[in-house]
Amino acid sequence: MATLTIDTKPFDGQKPGTSGLRKKVSMFQQANYLANFVQSIFDALDDLEGATLVIGGDGRFYNEQAVQIILKMAAANGVARAIVGESGLLSTPAASCVIRKYGALGGIILSASHNPAGENGDFGIKYNAKNGGPAPEALTDAIFKNTQGINRYLISDADDLDLARIGRNSLDGMTVDIINPVADYAELMQNLFDFGKIRSLFKSGFRMQFDAMHAITGPYAHAILEGMLGAPAGTVVNGMPLKDFGGGHPDPNPVYAKALFDVMFGENAPDFGAASDGDGDRNIILGRGCYVAPSDSLAIIAANAQLAPAYGDGLKGVARSMPTSGAVDRVAQAKGLPLYETPTGWKFFGNLLDAGRISLCGEESAGTGSDHVREKDGLWAVLLWLNILAESGKAVSDILADHWRTYGRNFYTRHDYEAVDTSAADDVMASLTAQLDSLVGRQVSSETVTIAEDFSYTDPVDGAVSSNQGICIVFESSARMVVRKSGTGTEGATLRLYLESFEPDESRHTLDTQVALEALVEVAETITQIRAKTGREAPSVVS
Ligand code: VG1
Ligand code: CO
């Protein structure tokens, strides 16, 4: 076996977005495309020689081929040991858990998360650092810079490994440990939650449906919910990961997870419903006849986390991304907890978690997590909810109503305009940015603008500044709107419009969200002209 040095040259468009590099599969299949990016990661790491790396992905099309290429490149670049999930599988939170548990230098995660999979779908790759979290911006900038000047990569000419066989292998001098992708993660979950209590809950007849959407959480949910916690067989649906995710779009929201919504709002609905996304880091929570908006879920978890053993001593602090609703702020205030507002993307929570400033964090896009790993964690959130339900004995709908009664309700919606013309999207953002100053004081229908800003974040731990993170407009009524361009889409551009208003009056808490926010939607259109400029009559997804 030998190390080959392959000549190559830079490719356009290898700039990592919100969570790594995401492109069409066909792009990744071009000769040297993946290898260029992987070598650019390796060249950006100081301590690669002799290190341990974790490798795994969400099982989508091209996952296995990519793992084989990365293993051979790791061996050629002097990595001492690779830890790989069986068949190349690892959910994003499980990868984070494994990196931390085995003291690895970092890990390479293959996923495009919620983006559709299959030969004509998307593929993605990202690097996670020693703490188990997404590479910080300084590192992703260095990786991008390397992709622009790359002229060679190193790869072993060894044969492919059989990834389906758990055990120890050697690849051109590098140790490759193929592990059960669920075991370490399941053990961690067992240490955080009261599995006995949750088992009793299921024993008492409590019914649940978990929709794995044919993506990576299937094996995890089967093993933990049906295996360790004794939920009846059939609790987990669509639990077999498929290379094309069954042709679906595993973004757990009311549109793409409609089947679950139909069950939970239908006759004879189970007590509890949940779904996860492609790579297992997101979750949605439903009760019988009710949906818990992700921003509310974060607030409810923050308010009740002490019911689970791992958080019994209370929380150090909480954080949310800027577009996430202010529901969790009210809990933080009531409990006297520090609250941080970060840009979109999990990487910004890492420093706060590492520094012990927060124990819990989340995003409006259905991601919640804690200091147990450094990624958002779908199944973890579901288990925390189960622990809260088991401990409180309440139904999901009661927990929600009680929460709003105590803290008031933050009505919240996100409107996505997917795959719009890039120039139209840029025009929306540019003209909004240009009118920020003149917006302050302007009255639009019943709302008056008090703050209009281009969100910029200074990391309180290392002082790093991230600017242009979305336009945020606050009104006198305390209503708020945010507009940003997605960093994960792969077709044209995706614009996200986030709208929020606060309702203290309990008699109005049962209003439909879209009805409650109807007027604000029109105010936002007047200010942004999104519909006019993109030529869309309505958003592609309302969540
Ligand atoms: C989206 C979400 C963001 C999330 C990111 C990665 O990013 O809005 O909150 O962190 O996806 O999540 P964007 O830039 O498209 O808005 V994921 O599950 O890909 O795991
Ligand atoms: Co995801």
mmCIF file of C-alpha atoms in Angstrom, residues 69-229:
data_model
loop_
_atom_site.group_PDB
_atom_site.id
_atom_site.type_symbol
_atom_site.label_atom_id
_atom_site.label_comp_id
_atom_site.label_asym_id
_atom_site.label_seq_id
_atom_site.Cartn_x
_atom_site.Cartn_y
_atom_site.Cartn_z
ATOM 1 C CA ILE A 69 -12.489 8.283 0.398
ATOM 2 C CA ILE A 70 -12.093 10.124 3.713
ATOM 3 C CA LEU A 71 -10.645 7.039 5.437
ATOM 4 C CA LYS A 72 -7.989 6.616 2.749
ATOM 5 C CA MET A 73 -7.146 10.307 2.884
ATOM 6 C CA ALA A 74 -6.975 10.250 6.686
ATOM 7 C CA ALA A 75 -4.512 7.335 6.550
ATOM 8 C CA ALA A 76 -2.391 9.141 3.958
ATOM 9 C CA ASN A 77 -2.384 12.295 6.075
ATOM 10 C CA GLY A 78 -1.013 10.524 9.136
ATOM 11 C CA VAL A 79 -4.157 10.062 11.231
ATOM 12 C CA ALA A 80 -3.528 7.288 13.781
ATOM 13 C CA ARG A 81 -7.068 6.124 14.420
ATOM 14 C CA ALA A 82 -10.472 6.563 12.833
ATOM 15 C CA ILE A 83 -13.701 5.749 14.644
ATOM 16 C CA VAL A 84 -16.507 5.076 12.185
ATOM 17 C CA GLY A 85 -20.161 4.246 12.724
ATOM 18 C CA GLU A 86 -21.287 0.899 11.323
ATOM 19 C CA SER A 87 -22.095 1.272 7.608
ATOM 20 C CA GLY A 88 -20.742 4.812 7.883
ATOM 21 C CA LEU A 89 -23.718 5.901 10.000
ATOM 22 C CA LEU A 90 -23.701 8.386 12.872
ATOM 23 C CA SER A 91 -26.360 10.936 13.679
ATOM 24 C CA THR A 92 -24.966 14.437 14.156
ATOM 25 C CA PRO A 93 -25.496 14.445 17.952
ATOM 26 C CA ALA A 94 -24.085 10.907 18.225
ATOM 27 C CA ALA A 95 -20.976 12.013 16.322
ATOM 28 C CA SER A 96 -20.603 14.876 18.793
ATOM 29 C CA CYS A 97 -20.994 12.429 21.681
ATOM 30 C CA VAL A 98 -18.398 10.011 20.246
ATOM 31 C CA ILE A 99 -15.845 12.791 19.568
ATOM 32 C CA ARG A 100 -16.090 13.891 23.187
ATOM 33 C CA LYS A 101 -16.171 10.442 24.732
ATOM 34 C CA TYR A 102 -13.069 9.145 22.946
ATOM 35 C CA GLY A 103 -11.098 12.412 23.166
ATOM 36 C CA ALA A 104 -10.812 12.658 19.381
ATOM 37 C CA LEU A 105 -9.195 15.624 17.662
ATOM 38 C CA GLY A 106 -12.479 16.104 15.833
ATOM 39 C CA GLY A 107 -14.812 14.508 13.366
ATOM 40 C CA ILE A 108 -16.126 14.678 9.852
ATOM 41 C CA ILE A 109 -19.903 14.534 9.563
ATOM 42 C CA LEU A 110 -21.505 13.728 6.243
ATOM 43 C CA SER A 111 -24.958 15.219 6.031
ATOM 44 C CA ALA A 112 -27.095 17.811 4.363
ATOM 45 C CA SER A 113 -29.507 17.512 7.277
ATOM 46 C CA HIS A 114 -33.037 18.445 6.218
ATOM 47 C CA ASN A 115 -32.207 18.817 2.517
ATOM 48 C CA PRO A 116 -33.622 16.069 0.288
ATOM 49 C CA ALA A 117 -31.340 13.106 -0.433
ATOM 50 C CA GLY A 118 -30.821 10.631 -3.265
ATOM 51 C CA GLU A 119 -28.874 10.742 -6.480
ATOM 52 C CA ASN A 120 -30.500 14.028 -7.486
ATOM 53 C CA GLY A 121 -30.593 15.389 -3.958
ATOM 54 C CA ASP A 122 -28.040 17.114 -1.771
ATOM 55 C CA PHE A 123 -24.918 16.007 0.043
ATOM 56 C CA GLY A 124 -22.938 17.774 2.718
ATOM 57 C CA ILE A 125 -19.798 17.637 4.804
ATOM 58 C CA LYS A 126 -18.668 19.480 7.879
ATOM 59 C CA TYR A 127 -15.866 19.349 10.394
ATOM 60 C CA ASN A 128 -16.506 19.262 14.117
ATOM 61 C CA ALA A 129 -13.807 20.183 16.571
ATOM 62 C CA LYS A 130 -12.459 18.567 19.743
ATOM 63 C CA ASN A 131 -15.354 19.831 21.852
ATOM 64 C CA GLY A 132 -17.730 17.926 19.539
ATOM 65 C CA GLY A 133 -19.180 21.092 18.048
ATOM 66 C CA PRO A 134 -19.215 22.631 14.565
ATOM 67 C CA ALA A 135 -15.917 24.226 13.594
ATOM 68 C CA PRO A 136 -15.780 27.856 14.711
ATOM 69 C CA GLU A 137 -15.709 30.554 12.020
ATOM 70 C CA ALA A 138 -11.937 31.043 12.199
ATOM 71 C CA LEU A 139 -11.493 27.386 11.242
ATOM 72 C CA THR A 140 -14.144 27.346 8.496
ATOM 73 C CA ASP A 141 -12.513 30.490 7.079
ATOM 74 C CA ALA A 142 -9.132 28.725 7.065
ATOM 75 C CA ILE A 143 -10.658 25.684 5.347
ATOM 76 C CA PHE A 144 -12.265 27.885 2.707
ATOM 77 C CA LYS A 145 -8.989 29.662 2.126
ATOM 78 C CA ASN A 146 -7.254 26.315 1.593
ATOM 79 C CA THR A 147 -9.849 25.268 -0.999
ATOM 80 C CA GLN A 148 -8.924 28.342 -3.021
ATOM 81 C CA GLY A 149 -5.256 27.506 -3.286
ATOM 82 C CA ILE A 150 -5.224 23.713 -3.219
ATOM 83 C CA ASN A 151 -2.969 21.952 -5.739
ATOM 84 C CA ARG A 152 -2.629 18.390 -4.361
ATOM 85 C CA TYR A 153 -4.185 15.906 -1.982
ATOM 86 C CA LEU A 154 -2.936 12.757 -0.312
ATOM 87 C CA ILE A 155 -4.745 9.439 -0.494
ATOM 88 C CA SER A 156 -3.870 5.824 0.216
ATOM 89 C CA ASP A 157 -4.300 3.285 -2.574
ATOM 90 C CA ALA A 158 -5.622 0.705 -0.076
ATOM 91 C CA ASP A 159 -8.816 -1.271 -0.792
ATOM 92 C CA ASP A 160 -12.220 -0.244 0.537
ATOM 93 C CA LEU A 161 -13.071 -1.503 4.029
ATOM 94 C CA ASP A 162 -16.197 -3.510 4.840
ATOM 95 C CA LEU A 163 -18.001 -0.852 6.878
ATOM 96 C CA ALA A 164 -20.857 -3.185 7.782
ATOM 97 C CA ARG A 165 -18.649 -5.249 10.127
ATOM 98 C CA ILE A 166 -18.189 -3.911 13.656
ATOM 99 C CA GLY A 167 -14.641 -4.325 14.915
ATOM 100 C CA ARG A 168 -11.043 -3.216 14.508
ATOM 101 C CA ASN A 169 -9.340 -2.922 11.111
ATOM 102 C CA SER A 170 -6.121 -1.522 9.786
ATOM 103 C CA LEU A 171 -5.922 0.691 6.722
ATOM 104 C CA ASP A 172 -2.447 1.508 5.488
ATOM 105 C CA GLY A 173 -1.159 1.777 9.058
ATOM 106 C CA MET A 174 -4.204 3.608 10.444
ATOM 107 C CA THR A 175 -6.442 1.845 12.969
ATOM 108 C CA VAL A 176 -10.101 1.913 11.971
ATOM 109 C CA ASP A 177 -12.618 1.060 14.674
ATOM 110 C CA ILE A 178 -16.080 0.403 13.299
ATOM 111 C CA ILE A 179 -18.504 0.912 16.172
ATOM 112 C CA ASN A 180 -22.183 0.468 16.885
ATOM 113 C CA PRO A 181 -23.483 3.976 16.055
ATOM 114 C CA VAL A 182 -26.161 3.909 18.774
ATOM 115 C CA ALA A 183 -24.434 2.440 21.852
ATOM 116 C CA ASP A 184 -22.396 5.401 23.178
ATOM 117 C CA TYR A 185 -25.243 7.819 22.539
ATOM 118 C CA ALA A 186 -27.819 5.583 24.229
ATOM 119 C CA GLU A 187 -25.572 5.242 27.280
ATOM 120 C CA LEU A 188 -25.268 9.034 27.529
ATOM 121 C CA MET A 189 -29.057 9.449 27.327
ATOM 122 C CA GLN A 190 -29.495 6.900 30.089
ATOM 123 C CA ASN A 191 -27.224 8.973 32.321
ATOM 124 C CA LEU A 192 -29.195 12.176 31.718
ATOM 125 C CA PHE A 193 -32.777 11.027 32.145
ATOM 126 C CA ASP A 194 -34.877 8.940 34.488
ATOM 127 C CA PHE A 195 -35.355 5.936 32.219
ATOM 128 C CA GLY A 196 -37.220 4.086 34.990
ATOM 129 C CA LYS A 197 -39.862 6.826 35.191
ATOM 130 C CA ILE A 198 -40.266 6.945 31.422
ATOM 131 C CA ARG A 199 -40.512 3.157 31.269
ATOM 132 C CA SER A 200 -43.325 3.277 33.835
ATOM 133 C CA LEU A 201 -45.066 5.929 31.768
ATOM 134 C CA PHE A 202 -45.114 3.645 28.731
ATOM 135 C CA LYS A 203 -46.149 0.728 30.929
ATOM 136 C CA SER A 204 -49.163 2.712 32.106
ATOM 137 C CA GLY A 205 -50.488 2.807 28.531
ATOM 138 C CA PHE A 206 -49.042 6.144 27.394
ATOM 139 C CA ARG A 207 -48.901 6.106 23.594
ATOM 140 C CA MET A 208 -46.445 7.862 21.327
ATOM 141 C CA GLN A 209 -45.619 8.134 17.648
ATOM 142 C CA PHE A 210 -42.082 8.986 16.589
ATOM 143 C CA ASP A 211 -41.581 9.707 12.889
ATOM 144 C CA ALA A 212 -37.954 9.126 11.882
ATOM 145 C CA MET A 213 -38.795 10.257 8.347
ATOM 146 C CA HIS A 214 -36.684 7.448 6.821
ATOM 147 C CA ALA A 215 -33.563 9.211 8.040
ATOM 148 C CA ILE A 216 -30.820 8.567 10.589
ATOM 149 C CA THR A 217 -32.797 8.645 13.865
ATOM 150 C CA GLY A 218 -34.613 5.408 13.058
ATOM 151 C CA PRO A 219 -32.028 3.047 14.601
ATOM 152 C CA TYR A 220 -31.574 5.356 17.606
ATOM 153 C CA ALA A 221 -35.318 5.661 18.241
ATOM 154 C CA HIS A 222 -35.939 1.941 17.822
ATOM 155 C CA ALA A 223 -33.148 1.080 20.273
ATOM 156 C CA ILE A 224 -33.938 3.704 22.897
ATOM 157 C CA LEU A 225 -37.723 4.187 22.766
ATOM 158 C CA GLU A 226 -38.857 0.679 21.900
ATOM 159 C CA GLY A 227 -35.831 -1.180 23.248
ATOM 160 C CA MET A 228 -34.671 0.468 26.462
ATOM 161 C CA LEU A 229 -37.866 2.307 27.386
#
